[in-house]
Short mmCIF file of C-alpha atoms in Angstrom, two decimals:
data_model
loop_
_atom_site.label_atom_id
_atom_site.label_comp_id
_atom_site.label_asym_id
_atom_site.label_seq_id
_atom_site.Cartn_x
_atom_site.Cartn_y
_atom_site.Cartn_z
CA MET A 1 98.72 133.84 -180.23
CA ALA A 2 99.90 130.46 -178.96
CA SER A 3 96.71 129.98 -176.96
CA VAL A 4 94.65 130.68 -180.06
CA GLY A 5 96.61 127.96 -181.85
CA LYS A 6 95.97 125.56 -178.98
CA ILE A 7 92.25 126.22 -178.86
CA ALA A 8 92.11 125.81 -182.61
CA ARG A 9 93.92 122.47 -182.54
CA ARG A 10 91.61 121.18 -179.82
CA THR A 11 88.54 122.26 -181.74
CA PHE A 12 89.97 120.62 -184.85
CA LEU A 13 88.42 117.39 -183.58
CA ILE A 14 85.02 119.04 -183.38
CA GLY A 15 85.68 120.47 -186.83
CA ALA A 16 86.40 117.04 -188.26
CA ALA A 17 83.15 115.75 -186.77
CA ALA A 18 81.28 118.67 -188.32
CA VAL A 19 82.75 117.89 -191.72
CA ALA A 20 81.83 114.23 -191.32
CA GLY A 21 78.13 114.93 -190.99
CA GLY A 22 77.37 116.90 -187.88
CA VAL A 23 76.82 119.99 -189.98
CA ALA A 24 73.48 118.86 -191.37
CA VAL A 25 71.98 118.47 -187.91
CA GLY A 26 72.88 121.97 -186.92
CA TYR A 27 72.38 123.54 -190.32
CA TYR A 28 69.31 125.51 -189.33
CA TYR A 29 71.08 126.86 -186.27
CA TYR A 30 74.13 127.67 -188.35
CA ARG A 31 72.10 129.71 -190.83
CA LYS A 32 70.16 131.51 -188.12
CA PRO A 33 71.80 134.83 -187.33
CA PHE A 34 72.62 135.81 -183.78
CA PRO A 35 70.44 138.59 -182.34
CA ASN A 36 71.76 142.12 -182.87
CA PRO A 37 73.30 143.18 -179.54
CA LEU A 38 72.99 146.87 -180.44
CA GLU A 39 69.17 146.67 -180.09
CA ALA A 40 69.61 146.62 -176.34
CA GLU A 41 71.66 149.79 -176.07
CA LEU A 42 70.34 152.29 -178.59
CA GLY A 43 70.46 155.96 -177.67
CA LYS A 44 67.57 158.35 -178.23
CA GLY A 45 66.78 158.63 -181.95
CA GLU A 46 69.24 155.88 -182.86
CA ALA A 47 68.38 152.99 -185.16
CA THR A 48 70.43 149.87 -185.87
CA PHE A 49 70.55 147.95 -189.14
CA ASN A 50 72.74 145.05 -188.10
CA PRO A 51 75.40 144.41 -185.43
CA TYR A 52 77.82 146.72 -187.24
CA VAL A 53 75.82 149.87 -188.08
CA LYS A 54 73.90 152.41 -185.98
CA ILE A 55 72.55 155.69 -187.36
CA GLY A 56 71.06 158.48 -185.27
CA ALA A 57 68.27 160.87 -186.30
CA ASP A 58 70.98 163.59 -186.21
CA ASN A 59 72.88 161.57 -188.85
CA THR A 60 75.55 160.39 -186.43
CA ILE A 61 76.82 157.21 -188.04
CA THR A 62 78.39 154.63 -185.73
CA ILE A 63 80.32 151.63 -186.96
CA VAL A 64 81.09 148.74 -184.63
CA ALA A 65 84.52 147.22 -185.18
CA PRO A 66 84.35 144.30 -182.75
CA ARG A 67 88.00 143.24 -182.62
CA ALA A 68 90.72 144.14 -180.12
CA GLU A 69 92.77 147.11 -181.33
CA MET A 70 96.39 146.41 -180.44
CA GLY A 71 98.09 148.79 -182.79
CA GLN A 72 97.56 146.57 -185.82
CA GLY A 73 94.99 149.13 -186.98
CA ILE A 74 92.06 146.72 -187.08
CA SER A 75 89.48 149.25 -185.84
CA THR A 76 90.36 151.46 -188.81
CA THR A 77 90.48 148.58 -191.30
CA LEU A 78 87.09 147.16 -190.29
CA ALA A 79 85.48 150.62 -190.20
CA VAL A 80 86.72 151.31 -193.73
CA MET A 81 85.07 148.11 -195.00
CA VAL A 82 81.68 149.27 -193.69
CA ALA A 83 82.20 152.95 -194.63
CA GLU A 84 83.13 152.01 -198.21
CA GLU A 85 79.82 150.24 -198.83
CA LEU A 86 77.82 152.71 -196.78
CA ASP A 87 79.24 155.52 -198.94
CA VAL A 88 80.56 157.71 -196.12
CA GLY A 89 84.01 159.09 -195.43
CA LEU A 90 85.93 157.75 -192.46
CA ASP A 91 85.92 161.23 -190.87
CA ARG A 92 82.10 161.18 -190.89
CA VAL A 93 81.76 158.08 -188.69
CA LYS A 94 82.21 157.19 -185.05
CA VAL A 95 83.92 153.86 -184.50
CA GLU A 96 83.17 151.81 -181.40
CA HIS A 97 84.28 148.39 -180.21
CA GLY A 98 80.70 147.52 -179.24
CA PRO A 99 79.53 145.05 -176.62
CA ALA A 100 80.78 141.49 -176.18
CA SER A 101 78.43 139.30 -178.19
CA TYR A 102 78.12 135.98 -180.00
CA ALA A 103 77.11 138.05 -183.02
CA TYR A 104 80.74 139.12 -183.38
CA TYR A 105 82.19 135.61 -183.60
CA ASN A 106 85.34 135.25 -185.63
CA ALA A 107 84.99 132.42 -188.15
CA ALA A 108 88.36 132.94 -189.80
CA ILE A 109 90.27 132.52 -186.55
CA LEU A 110 89.43 128.83 -186.60
CA GLU A 111 89.65 128.31 -190.35
CA GLU A 112 93.44 128.20 -190.18
CA GLY A 113 93.35 126.07 -187.04
CA GLY A 114 93.68 122.78 -188.90
CA PRO A 115 97.04 121.08 -189.38
CA PHE A 116 97.59 122.68 -192.80
CA ALA A 117 99.76 125.52 -194.00
CA PHE A 118 97.81 128.57 -195.19
CA PHE A 119 98.99 127.96 -198.76
CA ASP A 120 97.79 124.35 -198.74
CA GLU A 121 94.87 124.30 -201.16
CA SER A 122 94.32 120.56 -201.19
CA MET A 123 90.75 119.30 -200.93
CA THR A 124 91.29 118.01 -197.38
CA ALA A 125 92.72 121.34 -196.25
CA GLN A 126 89.87 123.28 -197.80
CA ALA A 127 87.25 120.92 -196.36
CA VAL A 128 88.70 121.25 -192.87
CA ARG A 129 88.88 125.03 -193.30
CA SER A 130 85.21 125.27 -194.21
CA GLY A 131 84.33 122.82 -191.43
CA LEU A 132 86.24 124.85 -188.86
CA GLY A 133 84.57 127.99 -190.15
CA VAL A 134 81.21 126.42 -189.34
CA VAL A 135 82.49 125.40 -185.91
CA GLY A 136 83.43 129.03 -185.39
CA LYS A 137 79.75 129.90 -185.49
CA PHE A 138 78.84 127.21 -182.96
CA LEU A 139 81.60 128.20 -180.56
CA ALA A 140 80.94 131.85 -181.40
CA LEU A 141 84.33 133.01 -180.18
CA GLN A 142 84.68 136.78 -180.41
CA GLY A 143 88.41 136.58 -180.75
CA THR A 144 91.21 138.65 -182.24
CA GLY A 145 94.29 136.81 -183.45
CA GLY A 146 95.97 134.68 -186.04
CA SER A 147 95.76 137.54 -188.58
CA ALA A 148 92.11 136.46 -188.94
CA SER A 149 90.19 139.70 -188.34
CA THR A 150 90.59 141.18 -191.82
CA ARG A 151 89.81 137.90 -193.58
CA ASP A 152 86.83 137.33 -191.30
CA GLY A 153 85.54 140.86 -191.75
CA PHE A 154 86.15 141.41 -195.45
CA ASP A 155 82.78 140.06 -196.64
CA LYS A 156 80.84 140.48 -193.39
CA MET A 157 81.66 144.15 -192.81
CA ARG A 158 81.16 145.18 -196.44
CA GLN A 159 77.84 143.36 -196.52
CA ALA A 160 76.78 145.12 -193.33
CA GLY A 161 77.49 148.52 -194.89
CA ALA A 162 75.90 147.62 -198.24
CA ALA A 163 72.75 146.16 -196.64
CA ALA A 164 72.26 149.28 -194.52
CA ARG A 165 72.75 151.49 -197.57
CA GLN A 166 70.19 149.50 -199.59
CA MET A 167 67.67 149.78 -196.74
CA LEU A 168 68.28 153.55 -196.48
CA ILE A 169 67.74 153.94 -200.22
CA ALA A 170 64.52 151.91 -200.07
CA ALA A 171 63.20 154.08 -197.22
CA ALA A 172 64.17 157.28 -199.05
CA ALA A 173 62.47 156.07 -202.26
CA GLN A 174 59.31 155.47 -200.25
CA LYS A 175 59.47 158.88 -198.56
CA LEU A 176 60.22 160.82 -201.75
CA GLY A 177 57.86 158.72 -203.87
CA VAL A 178 60.53 157.97 -206.46
CA ALA A 179 62.19 154.83 -207.83
CA ALA A 180 65.06 153.47 -205.74
CA ALA A 181 67.08 153.09 -208.93
CA ASP A 182 67.09 156.88 -209.40
CA LEU A 183 68.69 157.51 -206.01
CA GLU A 184 72.38 158.01 -205.35
CA THR A 185 74.29 158.15 -202.09
CA ALA A 186 77.28 160.21 -201.03
CA ASP A 187 78.74 161.27 -197.71
CA GLY A 188 75.81 160.21 -195.55
CA SER A 189 73.05 161.57 -197.78
CA ILE A 190 70.67 160.21 -200.39
CA LEU A 191 70.23 162.30 -203.51
CA HIS A 192 67.48 162.26 -206.15
CA LYS A 193 69.25 163.96 -209.05
CA PRO A 194 66.21 164.47 -211.37
CA SER A 195 64.39 166.53 -208.71
CA GLY A 196 67.42 167.76 -206.77
CA LYS A 197 65.85 166.51 -203.53
CA SER A 198 68.04 164.97 -200.88
CA LEU A 199 67.69 163.34 -197.47
CA THR A 200 70.30 162.56 -194.85
CA TYR A 201 70.72 158.95 -193.74
CA GLY A 202 69.56 160.07 -190.30
CA ALA A 203 66.26 161.40 -191.68
CA VAL A 204 65.21 157.94 -192.88
CA ALA A 205 67.23 155.74 -190.50
CA ALA A 206 64.36 154.78 -188.20
CA VAL A 207 62.07 153.76 -191.09
CA ALA A 208 64.90 152.04 -192.95
CA ALA A 209 66.06 150.01 -189.96
CA ALA A 210 62.53 148.65 -189.47
CA MET A 211 62.52 147.23 -193.02
CA ALA A 212 63.49 143.66 -193.82
CA PRO A 213 67.17 143.36 -194.74
CA PRO A 214 67.67 142.92 -198.50
CA ALA A 215 67.58 139.35 -199.75
CA GLU A 216 70.44 140.13 -202.11
CA VAL A 217 73.22 142.40 -200.95
CA ARG A 218 75.07 144.02 -203.83
CA LEU A 219 78.71 144.89 -203.15
CA LYS A 220 80.63 147.58 -205.06
CA ASP A 221 82.98 146.63 -207.83
CA ARG A 222 86.60 146.88 -206.80
CA ALA A 223 87.08 149.62 -209.42
CA ASP A 224 84.54 151.80 -207.60
CA TRP A 225 86.28 151.65 -204.22
CA LYS A 226 87.03 155.07 -202.80
CA LEU A 227 88.53 154.00 -199.45
CA LEU A 228 89.46 150.34 -199.60
CA GLY A 229 92.90 149.58 -200.97
CA LYS A 230 94.12 153.09 -200.16
CA PRO A 231 96.14 154.25 -197.14
CA GLN A 232 93.95 155.60 -194.32
CA LYS A 233 94.67 157.69 -191.23
CA ARG A 234 94.19 155.65 -188.08
CA ILE A 235 90.95 156.55 -186.32
CA ASP A 236 92.55 156.15 -182.88
CA MET A 237 95.59 158.38 -183.44
CA LEU A 238 94.19 161.51 -181.76
CA ALA A 239 93.33 159.56 -178.60
CA LYS A 240 96.82 158.09 -178.58
CA VAL A 241 98.67 161.42 -178.87
CA THR A 242 96.59 163.11 -176.18
CA GLY A 243 96.91 160.45 -173.48
CA ALA A 244 93.21 159.55 -173.56
CA PRO A 245 92.13 156.71 -171.25
CA ILE A 246 91.80 153.99 -173.88
CA PHE A 247 93.87 151.18 -172.35
CA GLY A 248 92.83 148.40 -169.98
CA ILE A 249 94.93 149.91 -167.19
CA ASP A 250 92.91 153.15 -167.49
CA VAL A 251 89.52 151.57 -166.80
CA ARG A 252 87.86 152.52 -163.52
CA LEU A 253 84.62 150.88 -162.47
CA PRO A 254 82.63 151.55 -159.31
CA ASP A 255 83.80 149.44 -156.34
CA MET A 256 86.56 147.96 -158.45
CA LEU A 257 88.92 145.65 -156.56
CA TYR A 258 92.59 145.34 -157.37
CA GLY A 259 94.64 142.20 -157.30
CA THR A 260 98.21 141.35 -158.02
CA VAL A 261 100.30 138.23 -158.50
CA LYS A 262 103.01 137.57 -155.96
CA MET A 263 105.89 135.92 -157.75
CA SER A 264 109.26 134.62 -156.77
CA PRO A 265 112.07 137.05 -157.47
CA ARG A 266 114.02 134.13 -159.00
CA PHE A 267 113.31 132.24 -162.19
CA TRP A 268 111.89 128.73 -162.00
CA SER A 269 111.53 128.65 -158.19
CA ARG A 270 108.13 127.59 -156.88
CA PRO A 271 106.48 128.90 -153.70
CA VAL A 272 107.23 126.75 -150.68
CA LYS A 273 104.54 128.18 -148.41
CA ALA A 274 102.12 131.07 -148.46
CA ASP A 275 100.44 132.76 -145.52
CA LEU A 276 96.98 133.62 -146.83
CA SER A 277 95.37 134.15 -143.41
CA ARG A 278 95.18 137.96 -143.73
CA ALA A 279 93.88 137.83 -147.28
CA GLU A 280 91.22 135.31 -146.31
CA LYS A 281 89.96 137.63 -143.55
CA MET A 282 89.27 140.41 -146.05
CA THR A 283 85.65 141.17 -146.77
CA VAL A 284 84.61 142.04 -150.29
CA MET B 1 100.75 167.10 -149.45
CA ARG B 2 100.24 169.63 -152.25
CA LEU B 3 101.12 168.86 -155.82
CA THR B 4 100.79 171.11 -158.85
CA VAL B 5 99.87 169.07 -161.90
CA ASP B 6 99.09 170.51 -165.33
CA GLY B 7 98.61 173.96 -163.84
CA GLN B 8 96.19 172.82 -161.16
CA SER B 9 96.86 172.40 -157.46
CA PHE B 10 95.93 169.11 -155.76
CA ASP B 11 95.80 168.16 -152.10
CA ILE B 12 96.70 164.51 -151.81
CA ASP B 13 97.03 162.09 -148.94
CA ALA B 14 100.03 160.02 -150.00
CA ASP B 15 102.95 158.23 -148.39
CA PRO B 16 106.02 160.29 -149.43
CA ASP B 17 107.54 157.05 -150.77
CA MET B 18 104.65 156.51 -153.18
CA PRO B 19 105.90 156.73 -156.77
CA LEU B 20 104.77 159.96 -158.45
CA LEU B 21 103.10 157.87 -161.19
CA TRP B 22 100.74 156.24 -158.68
CA ALA B 23 99.84 159.61 -157.18
CA LEU B 24 99.10 160.94 -160.67
CA ARG B 25 97.10 157.96 -161.90
CA ASP B 26 95.39 156.65 -158.75
CA LEU B 27 94.98 159.76 -156.58
CA ILE B 28 94.69 162.61 -159.08
CA GLY B 29 93.18 160.66 -161.99
CA LYS B 30 95.76 161.58 -164.64
CA THR B 31 95.86 158.33 -166.57
CA GLY B 32 97.81 159.76 -169.52
CA PRO B 33 101.20 158.71 -168.11
CA LYS B 34 101.49 154.93 -168.31
CA PHE B 35 102.91 152.21 -166.09
CA GLY B 36 105.36 150.17 -168.14
CA CYS B 37 108.30 148.55 -166.37
CA GLY B 38 108.15 150.21 -162.96
CA ILE B 39 111.95 150.48 -162.80
CA ALA B 40 112.64 153.57 -164.94
CA ALA B 41 113.85 151.42 -167.82
CA CYS B 42 111.18 152.01 -170.47
CA GLY B 43 110.03 155.64 -170.27
CA ALA B 44 106.26 155.06 -170.63
CA CYS B 45 105.70 157.01 -167.38
CA THR B 46 107.69 160.10 -168.45
CA VAL B 47 106.34 163.42 -167.16
CA HIS B 48 108.01 166.79 -166.56
CA VAL B 49 108.96 168.32 -163.21
CA ASP B 50 109.69 171.98 -163.86
CA GLY B 51 110.20 171.17 -167.53
CA GLN B 52 112.69 168.35 -166.94
CA PRO B 53 111.69 164.85 -168.07
CA VAL B 54 111.52 162.38 -165.17
CA ARG B 55 110.48 158.72 -164.87
CA SER B 56 107.49 159.07 -162.58
CA CYS B 57 107.31 155.35 -161.77
CA SER B 58 110.53 155.57 -159.79
CA LEU B 59 110.38 159.08 -158.36
CA PRO B 60 108.93 159.20 -154.82
CA VAL B 61 106.18 161.79 -154.70
CA GLY B 62 107.73 163.25 -151.52
CA GLN B 63 110.80 164.26 -153.53
CA VAL B 64 108.87 166.23 -156.13
CA ASN B 65 109.74 169.89 -155.73
CA GLY B 66 108.19 171.63 -158.68
CA ALA B 67 105.30 171.76 -161.06
CA VAL B 68 104.40 168.48 -162.75
CA THR B 69 103.30 168.42 -166.39
CA THR B 70 101.77 165.31 -167.96
CA ILE B 71 100.69 164.51 -171.51
CA GLU B 72 97.25 165.80 -170.51
CA GLY B 73 98.71 169.22 -169.73
CA ILE B 74 100.60 170.03 -172.93
CA GLY B 75 97.65 170.15 -175.30
CA THR B 76 94.10 169.02 -175.86
CA ALA B 77 92.31 167.35 -178.78
CA GLY B 78 91.13 170.75 -179.98
CA ARG B 79 94.43 172.51 -179.38
CA LEU B 80 97.36 170.18 -179.87
CA HIS B 81 100.96 170.87 -178.88
CA PRO B 82 103.19 171.02 -182.00
CA VAL B 83 104.72 167.69 -180.97
CA GLN B 84 101.27 166.07 -180.74
CA GLN B 85 100.34 167.65 -184.08
CA ALA B 86 103.47 166.21 -185.69
CA TRP B 87 102.73 162.80 -184.10
CA LEU B 88 99.25 162.93 -185.63
CA GLU B 89 100.48 163.97 -189.06
CA GLU B 90 103.25 161.36 -189.15
CA GLN B 91 100.80 158.70 -187.83
CA VAL B 92 103.44 157.66 -185.31
CA ALA B 93 101.55 155.41 -182.90
CA GLN B 94 100.66 151.79 -183.35
CA CYS B 95 99.47 150.39 -180.02
CA GLY B 96 100.25 153.78 -178.50
CA TYR B 97 101.06 152.64 -174.98
CA CYS B 98 104.54 154.19 -174.87
CA GLN B 99 103.64 157.32 -176.83
CA ALA B 100 102.64 159.58 -173.92
CA GLY B 101 106.18 159.06 -172.60
CA GLN B 102 107.74 159.44 -176.06
CA ILE B 103 105.90 162.72 -176.61
CA MET B 104 106.90 164.11 -173.20
CA SER B 105 110.58 163.30 -173.87
CA ALA B 106 110.30 164.91 -177.31
CA VAL B 107 108.67 168.06 -175.86
CA ALA B 108 111.52 168.40 -173.35
CA LEU B 109 114.11 167.88 -176.10
CA LEU B 110 112.62 170.59 -178.31
CA ASP B 111 112.46 173.00 -175.36
CA GLU B 112 116.25 172.53 -175.03
CA VAL B 113 117.26 172.18 -178.67
CA ALA B 114 115.15 173.95 -181.29
CA ASP B 115 116.55 172.01 -184.25
CA PRO B 116 117.84 168.66 -183.00
CA SER B 117 120.23 166.49 -185.00
CA ASP B 118 119.83 162.72 -185.26
CA ALA B 119 122.41 162.39 -182.48
CA ASP B 120 120.47 164.82 -180.26
CA ILE B 121 117.33 162.75 -180.85
CA ASP B 122 119.14 159.49 -180.08
CA ASN B 123 120.50 160.97 -176.84
CA ALA B 124 117.22 162.43 -175.65
CA MET B 125 114.98 159.56 -176.70
CA GLY B 126 117.24 156.59 -175.85
CA GLY B 127 115.38 155.92 -172.60
CA ASN B 128 111.97 155.58 -174.24
CA LEU B 129 111.30 152.12 -175.59
CA CYS B 130 108.65 151.23 -178.17
CA ARG B 131 107.89 147.58 -178.68
CA CYS B 132 105.95 148.30 -181.87
CA GLY B 133 109.18 149.78 -183.23
CA THR B 134 107.85 153.16 -184.26
CA TYR B 135 111.31 154.75 -183.94
CA PRO B 136 111.67 155.91 -187.57
CA ARG B 137 108.33 157.75 -187.39
CA ILE B 138 109.22 159.18 -183.96
CA ARG B 139 112.39 160.61 -185.51
CA SER B 140 110.55 162.19 -188.44
CA ALA B 141 107.80 163.51 -186.16
CA ILE B 142 110.37 165.22 -183.93
CA LYS B 143 111.86 166.91 -186.99
CA LYS B 144 108.40 167.94 -188.18
CA ALA B 145 107.54 169.25 -184.70
CA ALA B 146 110.75 171.27 -184.66
CA ALA B 147 109.70 172.87 -187.96
CA LEU B 148 106.17 173.50 -186.69
CA LYS B 149 107.52 175.11 -183.51
CA THR B 150 109.98 177.30 -185.40
CA ALA B 151 107.16 178.41 -187.70
CA GLY B 152 105.23 179.34 -184.56
CA LEU B 153 102.36 176.91 -185.13
#
């Protein structure tokens, strides 16, 4: 957490420059979205709508929650934001961390990096916050910390779910030859009530994902939330009670090498000499 | 050296001084038990030897005379042990790193005492630390597991 604070303070200078006028120069770049990293790793029959949603032809729905799960429950929280707008239950989706990518940059982690308290709503504080948010895009740090993940994801993740849902509805309207306005969604399916016809998300995913994302993404009214704002079961609980290999220490890669830090058994004492001759002879 | 782990027999080539935890994780591939402190002070590495909870990080594998049971041997995702079921229902874990050890200590406790009191729980679980501080949920999950076990679930 301290290192996040340090990085943020250092980048504050860049942030101040951005506020002072640098933003205009890079505005086009800032508006341009990063490429979707999921394109590169789709399975057979899978289609991706944006960096947060993949849907398979078999209607397997995968949500990417690209923050480090440390027990704070962020993988569940972020998945719920997408699931809410996508109109699927949390038990119907697979949640993955996804690849490392600039697309998953955390803007909010820097927003509070300025020398202001979070409750400071002065114009300077707000200007620096928005400036640092822009810097977040340029630095594109995929970071978890500073209680930023929920704030960063709240709009982004809901928009990802809502955009995918709108594209699925548009594809279904085309396929069924009906008006999009007459279609409803529930639990991973699209329903045309007047005719009683329905399609799974998976059945139209490939066509839907090839469509242009909606220019205007409509988010649900708070009153219509089914999942958000309500307690949820953690998606990682089963793995954690069965001893599944989900921790860094459990990762095994081919030809993995192991290293360790040799430290003094006493506090504050520095090494006087080190014989590295045997280590240096090792071949890797 | 032969070692029986979770009902399966393994032939391993290990220095008898190697901690049991290393043999389990590095040689046999049972990564359920975790390395925490390495000095038997935290309980993350807890496994059973003939039903008794032991700290596998500090027990030389050469001294193991009995069948070893790890978190991977008490139940599976499709068929949970009552203690795992209770842990799931009570949503005990946060980061989860200590929970394999917590669950193994709880399983051993309930094998000894069917309906443990708060004092029994404190005694049996005192050696398992949780930095997330999930202790209140661990206590209620143990009580729920006791009820599940008594009901034969």
